[in-house]
C-alpha positions as MATLAB code, in Angstrom:
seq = 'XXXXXXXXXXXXXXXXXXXXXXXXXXXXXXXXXXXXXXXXXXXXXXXXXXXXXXXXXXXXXXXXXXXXXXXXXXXXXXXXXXXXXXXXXXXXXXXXXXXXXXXXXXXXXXXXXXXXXXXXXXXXXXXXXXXXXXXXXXXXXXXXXXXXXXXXXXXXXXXXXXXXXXXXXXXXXXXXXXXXXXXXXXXXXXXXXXXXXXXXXXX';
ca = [
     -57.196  159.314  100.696;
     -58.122  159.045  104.626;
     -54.786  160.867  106.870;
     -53.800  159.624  110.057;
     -54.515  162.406  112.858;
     -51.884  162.578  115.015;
     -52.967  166.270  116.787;
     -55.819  168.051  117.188;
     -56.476  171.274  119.566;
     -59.903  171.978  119.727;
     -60.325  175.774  119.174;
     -63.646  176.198  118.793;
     -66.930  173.783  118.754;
     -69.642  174.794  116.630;
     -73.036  173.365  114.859;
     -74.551  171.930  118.078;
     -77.672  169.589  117.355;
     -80.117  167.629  119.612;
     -81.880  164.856  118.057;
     -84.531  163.476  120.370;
     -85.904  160.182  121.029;
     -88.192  158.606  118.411;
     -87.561  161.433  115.618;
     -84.962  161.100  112.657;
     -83.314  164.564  112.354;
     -81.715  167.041  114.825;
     -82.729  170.204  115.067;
     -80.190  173.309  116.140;
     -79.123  173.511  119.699;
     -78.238  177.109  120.220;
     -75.157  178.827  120.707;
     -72.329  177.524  123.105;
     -70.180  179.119  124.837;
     -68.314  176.220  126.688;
     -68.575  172.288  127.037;
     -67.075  170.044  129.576;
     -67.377  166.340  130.343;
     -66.545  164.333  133.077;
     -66.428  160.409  133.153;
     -67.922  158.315  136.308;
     -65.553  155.517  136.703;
     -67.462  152.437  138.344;
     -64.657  149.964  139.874;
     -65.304  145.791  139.997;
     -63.124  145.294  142.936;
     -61.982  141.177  143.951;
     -60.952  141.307  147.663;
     -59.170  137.941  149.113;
     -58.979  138.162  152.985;
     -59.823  141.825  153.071;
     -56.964  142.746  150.761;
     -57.586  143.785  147.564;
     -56.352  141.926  145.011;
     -57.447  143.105  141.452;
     -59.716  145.842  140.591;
     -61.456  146.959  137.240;
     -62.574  150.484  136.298;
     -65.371  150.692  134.096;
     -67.323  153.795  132.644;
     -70.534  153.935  133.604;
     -71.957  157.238  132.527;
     -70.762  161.043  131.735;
     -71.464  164.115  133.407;
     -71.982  167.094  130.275;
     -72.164  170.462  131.492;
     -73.174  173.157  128.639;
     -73.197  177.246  128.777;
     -75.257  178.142  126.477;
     -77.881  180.455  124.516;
     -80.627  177.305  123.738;
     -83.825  178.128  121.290;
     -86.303  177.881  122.861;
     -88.079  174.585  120.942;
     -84.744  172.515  122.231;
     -84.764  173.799  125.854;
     -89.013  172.653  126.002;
     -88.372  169.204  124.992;
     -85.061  168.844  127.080;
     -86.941  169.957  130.275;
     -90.068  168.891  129.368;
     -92.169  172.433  129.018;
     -95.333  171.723  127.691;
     -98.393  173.418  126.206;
    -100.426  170.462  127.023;
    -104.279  171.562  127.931;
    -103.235  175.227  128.292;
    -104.181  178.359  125.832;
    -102.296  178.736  122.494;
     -98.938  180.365  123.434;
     -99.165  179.218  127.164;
     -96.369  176.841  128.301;
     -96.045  175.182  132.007;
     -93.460  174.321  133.400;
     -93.609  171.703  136.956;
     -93.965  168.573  138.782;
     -95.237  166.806  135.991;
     -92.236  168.169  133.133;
     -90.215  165.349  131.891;
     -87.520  166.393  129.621;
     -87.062  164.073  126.626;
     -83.946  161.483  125.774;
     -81.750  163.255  123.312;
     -78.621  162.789  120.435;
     -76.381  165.702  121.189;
     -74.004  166.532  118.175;
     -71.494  169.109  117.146;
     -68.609  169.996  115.067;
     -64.644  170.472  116.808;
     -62.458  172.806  114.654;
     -58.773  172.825  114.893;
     -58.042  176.527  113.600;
     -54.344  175.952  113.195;
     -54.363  172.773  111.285;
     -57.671  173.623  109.287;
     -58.674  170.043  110.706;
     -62.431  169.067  111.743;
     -63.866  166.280  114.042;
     -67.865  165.333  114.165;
     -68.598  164.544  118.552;
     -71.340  162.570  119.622;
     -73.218  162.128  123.292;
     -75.475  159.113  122.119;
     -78.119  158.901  125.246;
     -78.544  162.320  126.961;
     -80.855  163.550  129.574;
     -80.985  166.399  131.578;
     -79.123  165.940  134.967;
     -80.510  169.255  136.716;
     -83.909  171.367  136.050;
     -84.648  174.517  134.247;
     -82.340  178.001  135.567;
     -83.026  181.081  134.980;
     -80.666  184.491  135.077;
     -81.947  187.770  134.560;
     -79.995  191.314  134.648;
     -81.575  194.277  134.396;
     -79.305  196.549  132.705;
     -76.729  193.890  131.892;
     -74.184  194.649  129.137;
     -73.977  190.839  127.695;
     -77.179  188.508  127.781;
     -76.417  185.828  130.417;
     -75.587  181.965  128.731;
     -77.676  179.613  130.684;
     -76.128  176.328  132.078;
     -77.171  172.987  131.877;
     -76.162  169.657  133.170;
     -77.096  166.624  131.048;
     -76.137  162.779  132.098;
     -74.597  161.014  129.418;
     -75.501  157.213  129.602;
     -74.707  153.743  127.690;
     -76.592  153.146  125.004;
     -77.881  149.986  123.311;
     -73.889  149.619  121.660;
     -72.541  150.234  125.122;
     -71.175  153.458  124.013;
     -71.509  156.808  125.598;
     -69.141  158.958  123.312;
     -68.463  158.758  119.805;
     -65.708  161.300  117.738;
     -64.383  161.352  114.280;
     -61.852  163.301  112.428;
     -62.784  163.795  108.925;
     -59.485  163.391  107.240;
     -59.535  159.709  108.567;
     -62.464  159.160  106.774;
     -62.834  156.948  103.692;
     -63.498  158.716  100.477;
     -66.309  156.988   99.570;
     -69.858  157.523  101.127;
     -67.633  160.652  103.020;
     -70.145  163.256  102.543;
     -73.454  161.325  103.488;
     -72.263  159.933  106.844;
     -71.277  163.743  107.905;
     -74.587  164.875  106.804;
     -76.504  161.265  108.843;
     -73.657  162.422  111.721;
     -74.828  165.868  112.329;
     -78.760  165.230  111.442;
     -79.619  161.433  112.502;
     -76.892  159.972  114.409;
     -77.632  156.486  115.911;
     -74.957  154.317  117.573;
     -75.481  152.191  114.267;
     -73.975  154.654  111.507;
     -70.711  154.422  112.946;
     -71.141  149.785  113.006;
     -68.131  148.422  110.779;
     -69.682  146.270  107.860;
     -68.792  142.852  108.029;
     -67.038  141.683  105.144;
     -68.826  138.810  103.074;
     -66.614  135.857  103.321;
     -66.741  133.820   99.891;
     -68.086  130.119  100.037;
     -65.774  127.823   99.264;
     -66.763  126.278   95.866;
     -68.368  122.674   96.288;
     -66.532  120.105   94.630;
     -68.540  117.498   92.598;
     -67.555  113.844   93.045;
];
C-alpha cells in the first residue's frame, strides 16, 4: 500500500539517463559526481501610477549544472559531435555542432530511510559548449562540467519527482522501468475517471 513521504535527504543520485528527442529509450549518462539546479523566476508585474501594485512570479526555465564522467555516445549527441562526411572513427566538432533536445533521468536514494525517488528534467539542452581538462600526471581523472537549460515542455512542466513508496501497487514496476527508459511528460497524466451515464428512462 502507497506511504506518505514526509522526509527525504538525498544521499546519493545514481542511474543517470538521457533520452533524446525523437527516440523511445534512454541510454546511460555517465557517472556524476554532483547536480545542482537553479530556477529563473519570470515576474508579471501590474503597476498603477508608477507604484506597484501586484506582482506574479512564474518559472520560466531551470539552470542544471552536472560534474560528471559522460560516455562518450551521450556527450556527441548533447553537443552535437558528428562523424558526418568525415573518415570512419573521425568526429568534428564546430560552428555547425548542434547538440540534440534531451530527457534527463536519475534515481535519488535516501541511505538512512532505505527510501528512493525517480527525478525528471523533461526538455534539456545544453546551455554552454564542449570543455575540456587535461592533467598530466593527475592522481584522479578530472569530472567534466556541463550546463544544460531546462525548459517547459508541451505539459508546462520543467521538473517532475516521485517517491516510490507513494506509488500505487498496481502497474508499480512498469512505470519505474517507462520512468528511467522513456519518460514523456505523459506517463506521469492522471487518468480520468469514466463517469457512468445515467440510465435513460423509457416513457
Amino acid at each position: 500500500m502507497p506511504t506518505t513521504i514526509e522526509e527525504f535527504d538525498t544521499v546519493r543520485i545514481t542511474e543517470f539517463a538521457v533520452k533524446f528527442k525523437g527516440e523511445e529509450k534512454a541510454q546511460p549518462f555517465g557517472c556524476v559526481g554532483t547536480i545542482e539546479g537553479e530556477s529563473e523566476i519570470v515576474a508579471i508585474i501590474k503597476r498603477c501610477e508608477g507604484v506597484e501594485k501586484k506582482r506574479k512570479p512564474k518559472v520560466s526555465k531551470m539552470t542544471i549544472t552536472i560534474s560528471a564522467h559522460v560516455r562518450l555516445a551521450a556527450q556527441r549527441r548533447i553537443f552535437g559531435i558528428s562523424a558526418d562526411g568525415l573518415k570512419p572513427g573521425v568526429y568534428k566538432y564546430g560552428a555547425d555542432s548542434i547538440g540534440d533536445t534531451f530527457v534527463l533521468t536519475a534515481v535519488g536514494i535516501d541511505e538512512f530511510e532505505d527510501e528512493e525517488k525517480l527525478i525528471a528534467f523533461s526538455n534539456c539542452s545544453a546551455n554552454t559548449g564542449l570543455t575540456l581538462s587535461i592533467e598530466n600526471g593527475a592522481e584522479e581523472v578530472a569530472e567534466i562540467e556541463l550546463e544544460f537549460t531546462a525548459l517547459v515542455d508541451d505539459k508546462r512542466g520543467i521538473y517532475y519527482e516521485t517517491y516510490l513508496s507513494e506509488l500505487a501497487d498496481e502497474g508499480k514496476e512498469e512505470f519505474i522501468t517507462n520512468w528511467k527508459t522513456n519518460f514523456t511528460p505523459e506517463l506521469v497524466l492522471a487518468i480520468p475517471t469514466e463517469t457512468p451515464e445515467a440510465p435513460v428512462e423509457t416513457p
